[in-house]
Each structure stands twice: as C-alpha cells, then as structure tokens.
PDB file of C-alpha atoms in Angstrom:
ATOM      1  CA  UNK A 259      13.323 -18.702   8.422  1.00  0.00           C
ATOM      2  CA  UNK A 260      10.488 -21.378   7.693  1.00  0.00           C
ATOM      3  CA  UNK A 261       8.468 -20.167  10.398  1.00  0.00           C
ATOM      4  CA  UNK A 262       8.168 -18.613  14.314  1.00  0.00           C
ATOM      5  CA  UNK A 263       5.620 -18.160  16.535  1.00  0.00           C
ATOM      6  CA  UNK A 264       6.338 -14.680  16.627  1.00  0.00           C
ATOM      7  CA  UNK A 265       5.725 -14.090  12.625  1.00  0.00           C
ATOM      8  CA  UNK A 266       2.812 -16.441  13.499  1.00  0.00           C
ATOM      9  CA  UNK A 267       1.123 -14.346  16.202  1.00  0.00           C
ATOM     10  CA  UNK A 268       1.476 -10.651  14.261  1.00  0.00           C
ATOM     11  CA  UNK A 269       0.337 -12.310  11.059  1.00  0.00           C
ATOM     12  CA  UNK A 270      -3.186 -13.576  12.866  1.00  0.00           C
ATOM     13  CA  UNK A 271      -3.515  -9.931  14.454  1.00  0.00           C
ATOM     14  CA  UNK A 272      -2.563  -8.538  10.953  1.00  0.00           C
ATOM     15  CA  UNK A 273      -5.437 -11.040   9.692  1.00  0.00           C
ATOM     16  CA  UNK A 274      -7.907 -10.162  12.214  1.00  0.00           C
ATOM     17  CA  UNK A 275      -7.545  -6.668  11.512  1.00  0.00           C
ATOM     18  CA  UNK A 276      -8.044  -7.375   7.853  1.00  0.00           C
ATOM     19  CA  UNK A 277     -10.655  -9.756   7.834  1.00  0.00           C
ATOM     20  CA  UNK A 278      -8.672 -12.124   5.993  1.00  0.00           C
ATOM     21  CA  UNK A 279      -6.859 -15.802   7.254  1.00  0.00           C
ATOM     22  CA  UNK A 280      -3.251 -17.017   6.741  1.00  0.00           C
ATOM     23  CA  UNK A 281      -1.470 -14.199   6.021  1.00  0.00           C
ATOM     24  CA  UNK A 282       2.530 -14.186   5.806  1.00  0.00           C
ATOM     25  CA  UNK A 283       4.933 -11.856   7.396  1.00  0.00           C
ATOM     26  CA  UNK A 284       7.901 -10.797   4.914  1.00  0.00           C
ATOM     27  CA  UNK A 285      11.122  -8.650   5.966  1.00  0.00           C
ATOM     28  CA  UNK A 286       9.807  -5.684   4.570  1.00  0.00           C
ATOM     29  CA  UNK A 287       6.781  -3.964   2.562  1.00  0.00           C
ATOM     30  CA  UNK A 288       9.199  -4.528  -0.921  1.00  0.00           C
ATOM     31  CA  UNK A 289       9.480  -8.364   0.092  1.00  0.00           C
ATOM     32  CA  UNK A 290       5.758  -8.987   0.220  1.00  0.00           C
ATOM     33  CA  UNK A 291       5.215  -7.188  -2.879  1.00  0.00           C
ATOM     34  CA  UNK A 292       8.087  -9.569  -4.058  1.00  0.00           C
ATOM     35  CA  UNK A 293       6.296 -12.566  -2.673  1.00  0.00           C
ATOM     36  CA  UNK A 294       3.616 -11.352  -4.817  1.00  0.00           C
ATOM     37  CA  UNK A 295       5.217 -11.594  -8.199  1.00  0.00           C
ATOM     38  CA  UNK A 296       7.307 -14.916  -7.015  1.00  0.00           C
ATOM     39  CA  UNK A 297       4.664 -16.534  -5.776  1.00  0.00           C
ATOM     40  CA  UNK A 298       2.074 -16.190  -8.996  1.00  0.00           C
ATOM     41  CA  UNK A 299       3.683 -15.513 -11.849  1.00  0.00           C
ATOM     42  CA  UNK A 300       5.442 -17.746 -14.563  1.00  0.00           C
ATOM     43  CA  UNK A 301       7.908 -16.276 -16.723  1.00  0.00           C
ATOM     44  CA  UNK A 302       5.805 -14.820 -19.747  1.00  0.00           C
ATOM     45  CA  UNK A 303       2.978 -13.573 -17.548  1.00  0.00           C
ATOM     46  CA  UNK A 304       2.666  -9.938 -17.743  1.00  0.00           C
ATOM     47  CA  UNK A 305       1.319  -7.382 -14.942  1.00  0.00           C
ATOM     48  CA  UNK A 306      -0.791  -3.970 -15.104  1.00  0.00           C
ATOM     49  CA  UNK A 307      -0.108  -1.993 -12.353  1.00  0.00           C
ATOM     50  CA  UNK A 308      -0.800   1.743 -11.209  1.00  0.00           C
ATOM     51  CA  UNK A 309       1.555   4.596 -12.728  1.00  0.00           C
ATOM     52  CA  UNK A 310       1.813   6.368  -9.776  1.00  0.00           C
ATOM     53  CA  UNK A 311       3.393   3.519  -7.126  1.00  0.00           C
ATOM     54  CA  UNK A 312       5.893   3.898  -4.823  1.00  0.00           C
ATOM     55  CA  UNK A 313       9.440   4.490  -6.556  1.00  0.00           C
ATOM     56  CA  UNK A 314      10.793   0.854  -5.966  1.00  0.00           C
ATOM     57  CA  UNK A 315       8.027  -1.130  -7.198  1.00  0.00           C
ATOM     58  CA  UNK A 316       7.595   1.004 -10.167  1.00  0.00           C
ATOM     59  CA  UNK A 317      11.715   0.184 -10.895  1.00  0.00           C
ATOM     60  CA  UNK A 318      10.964  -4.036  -9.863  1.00  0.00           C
ATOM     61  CA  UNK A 319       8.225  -3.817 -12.100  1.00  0.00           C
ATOM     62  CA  UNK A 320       9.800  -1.778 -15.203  1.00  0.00           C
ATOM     63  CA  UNK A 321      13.423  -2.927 -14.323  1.00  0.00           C
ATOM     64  CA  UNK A 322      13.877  -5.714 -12.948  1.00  0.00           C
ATOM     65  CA  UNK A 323      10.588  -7.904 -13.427  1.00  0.00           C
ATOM     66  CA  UNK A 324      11.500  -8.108 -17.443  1.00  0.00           C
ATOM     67  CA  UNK A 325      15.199  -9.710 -16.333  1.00  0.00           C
ATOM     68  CA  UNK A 326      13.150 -12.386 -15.499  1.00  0.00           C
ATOM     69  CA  UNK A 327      11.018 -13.287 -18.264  1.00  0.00           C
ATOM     70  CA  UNK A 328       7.810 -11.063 -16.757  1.00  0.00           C
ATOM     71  CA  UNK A 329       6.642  -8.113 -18.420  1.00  0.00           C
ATOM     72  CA  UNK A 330       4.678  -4.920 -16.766  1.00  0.00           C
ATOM     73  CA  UNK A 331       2.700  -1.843 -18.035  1.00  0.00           C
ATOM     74  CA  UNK A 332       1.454   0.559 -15.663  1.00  0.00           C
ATOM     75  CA  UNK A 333      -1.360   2.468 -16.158  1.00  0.00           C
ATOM     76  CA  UNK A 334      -3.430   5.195 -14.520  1.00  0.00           C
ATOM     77  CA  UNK A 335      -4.898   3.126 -11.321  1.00  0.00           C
ATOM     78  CA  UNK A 336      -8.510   6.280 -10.986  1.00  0.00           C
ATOM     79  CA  UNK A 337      -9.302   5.497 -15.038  1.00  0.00           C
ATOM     80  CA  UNK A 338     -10.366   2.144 -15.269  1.00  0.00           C
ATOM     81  CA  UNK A 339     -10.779   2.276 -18.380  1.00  0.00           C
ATOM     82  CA  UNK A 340      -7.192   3.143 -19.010  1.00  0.00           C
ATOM     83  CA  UNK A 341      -6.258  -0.072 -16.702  1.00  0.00           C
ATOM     84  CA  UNK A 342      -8.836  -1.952 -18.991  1.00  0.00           C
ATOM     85  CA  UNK A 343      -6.937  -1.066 -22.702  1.00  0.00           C
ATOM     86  CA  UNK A 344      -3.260  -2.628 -20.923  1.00  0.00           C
ATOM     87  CA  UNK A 345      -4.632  -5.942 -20.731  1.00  0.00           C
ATOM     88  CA  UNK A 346      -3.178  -8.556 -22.755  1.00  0.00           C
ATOM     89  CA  UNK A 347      -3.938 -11.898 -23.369  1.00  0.00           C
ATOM     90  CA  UNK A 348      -1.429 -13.175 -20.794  1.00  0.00           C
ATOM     91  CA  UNK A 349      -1.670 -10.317 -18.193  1.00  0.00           C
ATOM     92  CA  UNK A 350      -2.205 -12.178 -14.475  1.00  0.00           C
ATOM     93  CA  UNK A 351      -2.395  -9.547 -12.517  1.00  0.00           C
ATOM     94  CA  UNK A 352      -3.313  -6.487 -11.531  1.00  0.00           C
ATOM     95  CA  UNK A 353      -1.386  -4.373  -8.716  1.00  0.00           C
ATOM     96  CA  UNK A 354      -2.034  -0.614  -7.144  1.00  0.00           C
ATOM     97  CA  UNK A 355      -2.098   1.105  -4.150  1.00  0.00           C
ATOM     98  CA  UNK A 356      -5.129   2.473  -2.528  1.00  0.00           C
ATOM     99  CA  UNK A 357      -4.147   5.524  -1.859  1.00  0.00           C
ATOM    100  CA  UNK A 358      -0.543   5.982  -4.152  1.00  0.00           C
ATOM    101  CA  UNK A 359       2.552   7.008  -2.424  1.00  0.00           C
ATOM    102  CA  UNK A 360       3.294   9.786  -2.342  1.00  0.00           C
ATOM    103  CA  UNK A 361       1.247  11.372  -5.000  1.00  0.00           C
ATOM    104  CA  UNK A 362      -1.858  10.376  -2.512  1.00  0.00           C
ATOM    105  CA  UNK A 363      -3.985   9.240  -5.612  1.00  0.00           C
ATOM    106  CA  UNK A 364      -7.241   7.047  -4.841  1.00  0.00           C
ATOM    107  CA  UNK A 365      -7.745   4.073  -7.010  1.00  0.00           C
ATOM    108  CA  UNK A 366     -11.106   3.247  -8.198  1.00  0.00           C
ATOM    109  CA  UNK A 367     -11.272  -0.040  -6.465  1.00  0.00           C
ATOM    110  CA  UNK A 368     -15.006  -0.714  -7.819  1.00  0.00           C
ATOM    111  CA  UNK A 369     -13.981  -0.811 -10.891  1.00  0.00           C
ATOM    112  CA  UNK A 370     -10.931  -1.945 -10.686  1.00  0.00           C
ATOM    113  CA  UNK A 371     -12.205  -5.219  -9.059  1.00  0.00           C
ATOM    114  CA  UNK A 372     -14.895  -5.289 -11.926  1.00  0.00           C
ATOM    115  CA  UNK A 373     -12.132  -5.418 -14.630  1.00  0.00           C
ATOM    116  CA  UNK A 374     -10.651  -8.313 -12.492  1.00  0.00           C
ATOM    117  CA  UNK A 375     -13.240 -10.486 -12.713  1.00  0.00           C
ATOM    118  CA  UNK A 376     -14.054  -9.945 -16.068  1.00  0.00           C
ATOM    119  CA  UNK A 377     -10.441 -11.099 -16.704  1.00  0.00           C
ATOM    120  CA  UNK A 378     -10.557 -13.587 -14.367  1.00  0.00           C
ATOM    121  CA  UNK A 379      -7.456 -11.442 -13.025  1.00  0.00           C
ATOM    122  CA  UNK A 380      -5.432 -11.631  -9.457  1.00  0.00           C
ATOM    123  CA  UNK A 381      -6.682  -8.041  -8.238  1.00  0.00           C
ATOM    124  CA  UNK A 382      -3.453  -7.205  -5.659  1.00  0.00           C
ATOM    125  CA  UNK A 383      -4.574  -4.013  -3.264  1.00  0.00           C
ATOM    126  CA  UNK A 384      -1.597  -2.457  -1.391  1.00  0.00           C
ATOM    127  CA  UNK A 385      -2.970  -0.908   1.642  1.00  0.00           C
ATOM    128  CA  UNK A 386      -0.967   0.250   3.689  1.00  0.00           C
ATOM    129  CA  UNK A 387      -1.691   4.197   3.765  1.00  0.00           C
ATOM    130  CA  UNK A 388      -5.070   3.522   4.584  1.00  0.00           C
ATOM    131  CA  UNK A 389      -4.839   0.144   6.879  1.00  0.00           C
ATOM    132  CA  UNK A 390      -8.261  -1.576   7.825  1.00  0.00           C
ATOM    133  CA  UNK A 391      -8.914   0.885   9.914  1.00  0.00           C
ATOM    134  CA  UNK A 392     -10.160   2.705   7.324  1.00  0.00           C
ATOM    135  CA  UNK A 393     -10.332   0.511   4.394  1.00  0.00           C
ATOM    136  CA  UNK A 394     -10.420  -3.500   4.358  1.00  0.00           C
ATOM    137  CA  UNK A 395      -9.742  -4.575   0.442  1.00  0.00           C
ATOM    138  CA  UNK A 396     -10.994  -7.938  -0.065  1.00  0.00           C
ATOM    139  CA  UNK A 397     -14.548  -6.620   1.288  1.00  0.00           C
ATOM    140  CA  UNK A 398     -14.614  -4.404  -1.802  1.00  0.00           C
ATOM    141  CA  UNK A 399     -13.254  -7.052  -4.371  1.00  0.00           C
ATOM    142  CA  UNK A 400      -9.592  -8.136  -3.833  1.00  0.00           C
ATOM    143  CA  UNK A 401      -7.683 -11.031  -4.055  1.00  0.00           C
ATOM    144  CA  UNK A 402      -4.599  -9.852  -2.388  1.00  0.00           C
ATOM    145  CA  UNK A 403      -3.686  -7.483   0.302  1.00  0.00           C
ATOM    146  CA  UNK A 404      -0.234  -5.840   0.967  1.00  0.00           C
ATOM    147  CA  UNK A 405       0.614  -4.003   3.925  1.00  0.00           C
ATOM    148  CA  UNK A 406       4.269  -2.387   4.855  1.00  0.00           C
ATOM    149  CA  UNK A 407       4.174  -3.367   8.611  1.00  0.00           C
ATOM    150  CA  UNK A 408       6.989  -0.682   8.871  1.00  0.00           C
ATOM    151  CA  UNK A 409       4.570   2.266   8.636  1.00  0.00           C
ATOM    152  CA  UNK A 410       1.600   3.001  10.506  1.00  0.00           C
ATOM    153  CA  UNK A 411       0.782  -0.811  11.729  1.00  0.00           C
ATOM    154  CA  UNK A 412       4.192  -1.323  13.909  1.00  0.00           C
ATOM    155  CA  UNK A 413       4.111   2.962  14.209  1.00  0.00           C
ATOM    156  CA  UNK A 414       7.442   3.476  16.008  1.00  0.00           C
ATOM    157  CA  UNK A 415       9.968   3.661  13.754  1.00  0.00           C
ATOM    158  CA  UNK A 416      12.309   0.840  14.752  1.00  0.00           C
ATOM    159  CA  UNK A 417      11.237  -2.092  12.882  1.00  0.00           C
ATOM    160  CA  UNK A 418      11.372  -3.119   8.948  1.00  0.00           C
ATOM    161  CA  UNK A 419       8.670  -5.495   8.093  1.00  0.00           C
ATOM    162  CA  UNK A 420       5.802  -6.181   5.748  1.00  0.00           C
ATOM    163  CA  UNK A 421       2.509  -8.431   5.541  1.00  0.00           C
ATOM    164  CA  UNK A 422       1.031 -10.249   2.232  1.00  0.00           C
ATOM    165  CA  UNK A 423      -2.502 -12.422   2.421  1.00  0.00           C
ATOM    166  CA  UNK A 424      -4.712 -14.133  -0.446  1.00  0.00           C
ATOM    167  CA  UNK A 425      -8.403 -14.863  -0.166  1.00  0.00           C
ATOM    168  CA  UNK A 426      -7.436 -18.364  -0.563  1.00  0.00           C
ATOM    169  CA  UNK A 427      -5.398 -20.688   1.061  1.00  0.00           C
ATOM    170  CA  UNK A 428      -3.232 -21.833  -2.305  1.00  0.00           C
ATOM    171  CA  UNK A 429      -2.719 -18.005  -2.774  1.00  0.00           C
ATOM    172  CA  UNK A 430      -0.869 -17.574   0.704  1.00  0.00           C
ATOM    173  CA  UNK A 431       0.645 -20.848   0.520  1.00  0.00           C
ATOM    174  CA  UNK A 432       2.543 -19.422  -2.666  1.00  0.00           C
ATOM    175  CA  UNK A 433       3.148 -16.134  -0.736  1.00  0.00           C
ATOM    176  CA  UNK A 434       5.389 -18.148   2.108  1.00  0.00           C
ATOM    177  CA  UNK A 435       6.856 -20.660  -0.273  1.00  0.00           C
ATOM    178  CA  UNK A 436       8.070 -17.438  -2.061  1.00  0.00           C
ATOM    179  CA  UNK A 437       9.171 -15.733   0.739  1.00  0.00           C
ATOM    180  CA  UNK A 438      10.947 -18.745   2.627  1.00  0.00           C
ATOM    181  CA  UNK A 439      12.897 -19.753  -0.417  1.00  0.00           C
ATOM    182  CA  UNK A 440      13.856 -16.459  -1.432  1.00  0.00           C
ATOM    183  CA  UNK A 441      14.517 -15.444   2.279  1.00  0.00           C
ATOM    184  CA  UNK A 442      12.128 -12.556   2.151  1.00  0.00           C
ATOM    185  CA  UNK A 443      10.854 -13.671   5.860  1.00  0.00           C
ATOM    186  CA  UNK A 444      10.837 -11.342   8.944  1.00  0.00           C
ATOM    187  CA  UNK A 445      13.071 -11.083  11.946  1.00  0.00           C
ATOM    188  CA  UNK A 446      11.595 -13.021  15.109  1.00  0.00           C
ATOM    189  CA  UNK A 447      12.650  -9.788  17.442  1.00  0.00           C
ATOM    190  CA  UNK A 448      10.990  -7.018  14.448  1.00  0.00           C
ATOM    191  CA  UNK A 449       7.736  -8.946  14.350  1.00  0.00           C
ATOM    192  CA  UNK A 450       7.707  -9.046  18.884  1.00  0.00           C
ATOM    193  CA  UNK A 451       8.539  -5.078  17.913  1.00  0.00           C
ATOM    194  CA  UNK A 452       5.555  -4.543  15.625  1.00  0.00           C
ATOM    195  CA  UNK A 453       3.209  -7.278  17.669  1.00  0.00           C
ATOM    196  CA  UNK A 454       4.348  -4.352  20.621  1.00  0.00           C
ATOM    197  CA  UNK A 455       3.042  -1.489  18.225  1.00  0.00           C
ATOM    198  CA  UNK A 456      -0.049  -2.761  17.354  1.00  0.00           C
ATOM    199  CA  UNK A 457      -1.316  -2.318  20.835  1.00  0.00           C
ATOM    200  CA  UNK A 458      -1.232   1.343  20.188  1.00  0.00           C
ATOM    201  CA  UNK A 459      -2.686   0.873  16.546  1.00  0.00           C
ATOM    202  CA  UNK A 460      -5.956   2.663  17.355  1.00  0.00           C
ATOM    203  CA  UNK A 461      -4.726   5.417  19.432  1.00  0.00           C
ATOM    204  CA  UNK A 462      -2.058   6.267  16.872  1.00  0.00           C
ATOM    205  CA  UNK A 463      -4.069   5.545  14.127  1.00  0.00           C
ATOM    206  CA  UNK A 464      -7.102   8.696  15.221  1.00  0.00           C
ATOM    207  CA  UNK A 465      -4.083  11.159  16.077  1.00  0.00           C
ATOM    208  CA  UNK A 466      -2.365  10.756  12.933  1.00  0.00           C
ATOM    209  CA  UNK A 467      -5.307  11.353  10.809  1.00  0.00           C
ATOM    210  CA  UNK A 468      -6.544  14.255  12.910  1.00  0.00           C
ATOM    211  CA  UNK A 469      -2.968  15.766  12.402  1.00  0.00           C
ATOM    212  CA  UNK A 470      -2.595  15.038   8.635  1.00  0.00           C
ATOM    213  CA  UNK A 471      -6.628  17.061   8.421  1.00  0.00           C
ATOM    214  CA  UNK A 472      -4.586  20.283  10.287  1.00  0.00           C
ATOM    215  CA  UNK A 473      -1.331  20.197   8.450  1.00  0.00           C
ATOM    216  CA  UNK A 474      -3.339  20.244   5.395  1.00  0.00           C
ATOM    217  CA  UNK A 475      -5.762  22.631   6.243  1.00  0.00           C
ATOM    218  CA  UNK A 476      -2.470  25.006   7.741  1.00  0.00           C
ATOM    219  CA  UNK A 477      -0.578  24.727   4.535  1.00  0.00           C
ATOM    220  CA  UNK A 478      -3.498  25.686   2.116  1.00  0.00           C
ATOM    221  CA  UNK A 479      -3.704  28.723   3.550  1.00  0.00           C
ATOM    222  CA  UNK A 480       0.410  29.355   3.266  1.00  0.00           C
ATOM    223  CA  UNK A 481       1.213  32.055   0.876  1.00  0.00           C
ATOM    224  CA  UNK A 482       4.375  29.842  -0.474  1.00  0.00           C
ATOM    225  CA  UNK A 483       2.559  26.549  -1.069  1.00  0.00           C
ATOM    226  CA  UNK A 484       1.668  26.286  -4.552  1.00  0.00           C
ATOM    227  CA  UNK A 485      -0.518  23.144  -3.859  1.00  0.00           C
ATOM    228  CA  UNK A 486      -1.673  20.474  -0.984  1.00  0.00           C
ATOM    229  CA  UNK A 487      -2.194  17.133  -2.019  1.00  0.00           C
ATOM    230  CA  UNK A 488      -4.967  15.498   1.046  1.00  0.00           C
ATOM    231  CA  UNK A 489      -7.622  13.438   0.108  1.00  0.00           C
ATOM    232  CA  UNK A 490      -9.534  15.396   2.622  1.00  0.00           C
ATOM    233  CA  UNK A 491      -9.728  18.561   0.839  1.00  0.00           C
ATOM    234  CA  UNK A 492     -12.184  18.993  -1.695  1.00  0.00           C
ATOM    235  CA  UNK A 493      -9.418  20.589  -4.133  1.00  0.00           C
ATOM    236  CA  UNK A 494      -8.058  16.827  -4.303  1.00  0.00           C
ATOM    237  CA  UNK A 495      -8.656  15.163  -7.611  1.00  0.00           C
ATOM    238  CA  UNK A 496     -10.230  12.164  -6.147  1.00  0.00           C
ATOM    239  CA  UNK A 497     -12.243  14.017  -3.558  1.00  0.00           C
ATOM    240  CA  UNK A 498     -15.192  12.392  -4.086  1.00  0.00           C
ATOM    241  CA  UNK A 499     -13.779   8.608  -4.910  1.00  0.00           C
ATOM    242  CA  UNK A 500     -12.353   9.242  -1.009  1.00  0.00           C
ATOM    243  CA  UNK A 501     -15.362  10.468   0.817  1.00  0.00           C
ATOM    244  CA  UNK A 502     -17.476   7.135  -1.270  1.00  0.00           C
ATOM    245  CA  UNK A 503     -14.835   4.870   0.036  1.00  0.00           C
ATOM    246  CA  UNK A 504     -12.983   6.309   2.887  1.00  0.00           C
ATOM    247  CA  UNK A 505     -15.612   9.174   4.066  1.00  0.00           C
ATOM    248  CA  UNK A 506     -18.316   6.440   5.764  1.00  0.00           C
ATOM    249  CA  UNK A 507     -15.462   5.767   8.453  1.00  0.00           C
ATOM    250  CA  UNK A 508     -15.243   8.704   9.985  1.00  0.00           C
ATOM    251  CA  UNK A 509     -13.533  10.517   7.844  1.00  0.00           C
ATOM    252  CA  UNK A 510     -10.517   8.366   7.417  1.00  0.00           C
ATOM    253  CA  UNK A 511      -8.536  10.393   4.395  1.00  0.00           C
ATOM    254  CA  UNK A 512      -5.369   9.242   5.732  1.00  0.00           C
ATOM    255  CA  UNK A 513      -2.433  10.145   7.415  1.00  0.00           C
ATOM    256  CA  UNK A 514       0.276  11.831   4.698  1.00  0.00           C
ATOM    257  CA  UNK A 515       0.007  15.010   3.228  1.00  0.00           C
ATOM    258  CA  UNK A 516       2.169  16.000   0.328  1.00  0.00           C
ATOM    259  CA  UNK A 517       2.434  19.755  -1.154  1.00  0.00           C
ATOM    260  CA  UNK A 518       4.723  21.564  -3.658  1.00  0.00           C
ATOM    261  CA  UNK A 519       5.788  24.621  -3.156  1.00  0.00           C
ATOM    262  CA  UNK A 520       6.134  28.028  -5.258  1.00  0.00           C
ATOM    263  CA  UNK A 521       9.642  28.602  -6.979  1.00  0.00           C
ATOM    264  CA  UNK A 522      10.390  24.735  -7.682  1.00  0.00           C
ATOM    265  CA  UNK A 523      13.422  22.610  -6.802  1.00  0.00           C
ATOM    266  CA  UNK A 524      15.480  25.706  -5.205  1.00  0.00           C
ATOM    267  CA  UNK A 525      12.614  26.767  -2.673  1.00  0.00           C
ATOM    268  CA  UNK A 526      12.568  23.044  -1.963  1.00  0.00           C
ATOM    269  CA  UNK A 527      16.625  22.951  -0.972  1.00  0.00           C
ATOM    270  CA  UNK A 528      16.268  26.140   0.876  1.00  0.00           C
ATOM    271  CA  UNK A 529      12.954  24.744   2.774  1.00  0.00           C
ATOM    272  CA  UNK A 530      14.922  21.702   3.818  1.00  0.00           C
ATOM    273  CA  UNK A 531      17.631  23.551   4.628  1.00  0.00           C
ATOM    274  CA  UNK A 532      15.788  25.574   6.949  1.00  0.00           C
ATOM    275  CA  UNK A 533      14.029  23.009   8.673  1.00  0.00           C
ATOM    276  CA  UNK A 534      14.858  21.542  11.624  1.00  0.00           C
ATOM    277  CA  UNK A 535      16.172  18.253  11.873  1.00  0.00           C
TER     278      UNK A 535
END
C-alpha cells in the first residue's frame, strides 16, 4: 500500500508522457481526484469547479465534499468569466476537465490558468479524454494533472486505475500521503496491466481518434440524430477553442463522440434495445 515498484514504474512512464515528475498512482480516476481534495484542502476551503464534470465528481463535490467541512460551486468551465464571479475569499482551488465528460465541452484553459494566478489558485486539469498525446496541461498553466489510467492510457478494458501529479514536489507528496492513508493506492498486478497497455498507447491512441472523426461524421448525416456532439465538427460549440488548443497536433479532437437523438428518452430505450450487445 505505501509503495511498489510496479506503481513506481507506470507512474514515471505516466510522468514522461506528461512532462511532469513524481506523479502517484491511485486505484482509480475517482481516487486521484480524491487525493486531490485530501491532499490540499482544510476544512473551510472552498472549490470552483466545471458544471459539466463527470457525474461522480460533480456528487463528491456537491454531496459529499460539504460533509466534511469543504464547500464547492461549479461553474461554466468555457466562460471564464463565469469561473471568475465564484471565487471567494477562501476558494483554493480550481478543478475541470479538458474536454468534459460526456458533454465533450472544451475548457478555456488560457484563461482559466490566468484567473489562477491572479488568485494565487491550485489550477487542477483532468485530462484524461485528451491524454498528452494531444494535450500536456502544465505546459499551458496547470498545477495539477489528473488522468483515469482506466481509459485510453491502460486501453484494454481490464484494469481500474488512475494517476494524480503536482508541478511541485510538496504538491505530490500530499497526493500519496492522501492516497496511502486513505487507501486510495493501486493494485501491484492493475498497474503491470496498464504498464502492459501503454506499449500500445500510440497505436491505439491514432485509431481511436480516426474512428471517433468517422462515427461523427456518419451520424451527422443520420436522419434520426437530432445532434453530434465532436469537437471536430465545426457545429461544436467550442470548435474553435479545440482547433487553438487541440488542432496544432494533428488534429487530436479526441476519441468520444456523444449525440442525442430525435423523439427523446423512448427512441433512446428502443435504440439500446436494438443494439447489439
């Protein structure tokens, strides 16, 4: 639980990849962004955080955050300025995804980062749709970068882990204090799993994305789909915020596409019941 040498030798690959040093392996993506709030924040502190996060971080920070003395308000992550007018006088930190999940949203990192060190705030970047292949976060002004491991970085669907690194050494030391006392760390045999997957990274990594461009493209021209939701496509609202950031590198708009479809919740049962399993 206090440390392996496999959790040692992902977490330097992990690093590597992200430009970063000392980064710390957690059980899962939710445990590192746990290790994120357990490791720098004293009860009173209060977080701003992007409105459109994945499901359980949205419920840890509106639910379960507050049961222990924190406080959160989320705000929309591509208005700045909207992020700006949540601050309080004991706000800490600030926490979004790059590209939100599963709403596929791209925060506006500049200014984002700008707002942080006007603050003198912990900017917290969770990157794990876009991964440093595309996008490397404390290049562009971060403090903190999240990855779940689970996803596209181990990218074979049998292993539950996730990846949390500071810009400074006190920052990650919190991060595995955090997660070794709380027993947030990573299975030995998951992180030889993911160490496994990352071989593949790159190949994976191109075919995805060139996928994710044709499913996109294929279902905006689908008579039943009411709207696609792809960075890629210049209907996206953040179009251009993805070509500025993403664009330069190939291309890199990621690899999920999400899309509603005409007639609401019951074409949605009948489409998954229809489709194969």
């Amino acid at each position: 639980r206090e440390v392996h040498p496999n959790a040692a030798m992902l977490a330097e690959k992990i690093d590597w990849l992200e430009g970063a040093r000392g980064g710390v392996i957690t059980g899962s993506g939710m445990a590192a962004v746990s290790a994120l709030f357990l490791g720098l924040l004293e009860a009173g502190d209060h977080v701003v955080a992007g409105d459109q996060l994945y499901g359980r971080s949205q419920r840890l920070l509106t639910r379960d955050l507050p049961r222990m003395g924190f406080a959160a308000t989320l705000a929309d992550a591509t208005r700045p300025g909207q992020v700006e007018a949540a601050i309080r006088p004991e706000t800490r930190l600030l926490l979004v995804e790059l590209v939100s999940n599963p709403t596929l949203r791209i925060a506006d990192i500049e200014g984002l980062a700008r707002i942080a060190e006007r603050y003198g705030l912990v900017l917290a970047v969770d990157n794990t749709f876009t991964t440093p292949l595309a996008f490397r976060p404390l290049e562009h002004g971060a403090h903190v970068v999240i990855h779940s491991v689970t996803k596209l970085l181990a990218g074979h669907a049998d292993v539950t882990l996730g990846y949390i690194v500071g810009d400074n050494e006190q920052r990650n030391t919190a991060f595995r204090d955090a997660a070794v006392t709380w027993g947030l760390t990573g299975s030995p045999f998951d992180c030889w799993l993911a160490e496994r997957g990352l071989y593949s990274f790159e190949l994976r990594f191109e075919r995805a994305l060139a996928n994710a461009k044709r499913l996109a493209e294929f279902l905006s021209t689908q008579d039943g789909v009411e709207s696609v939701l792809y960075p890629g496509l210049e209907s996206h609202p953040d179009h251009a915020r993805a070509v500025a950031l993403l664009g330069g590198n190939a291309g890199h708009f990621g690899n999920m596409v999400s899309f509603t479809l005409a007639g609401g919740r019951a074409a949605v049962n009948a489409f998954l019941r229809r489709a194969e399993h």
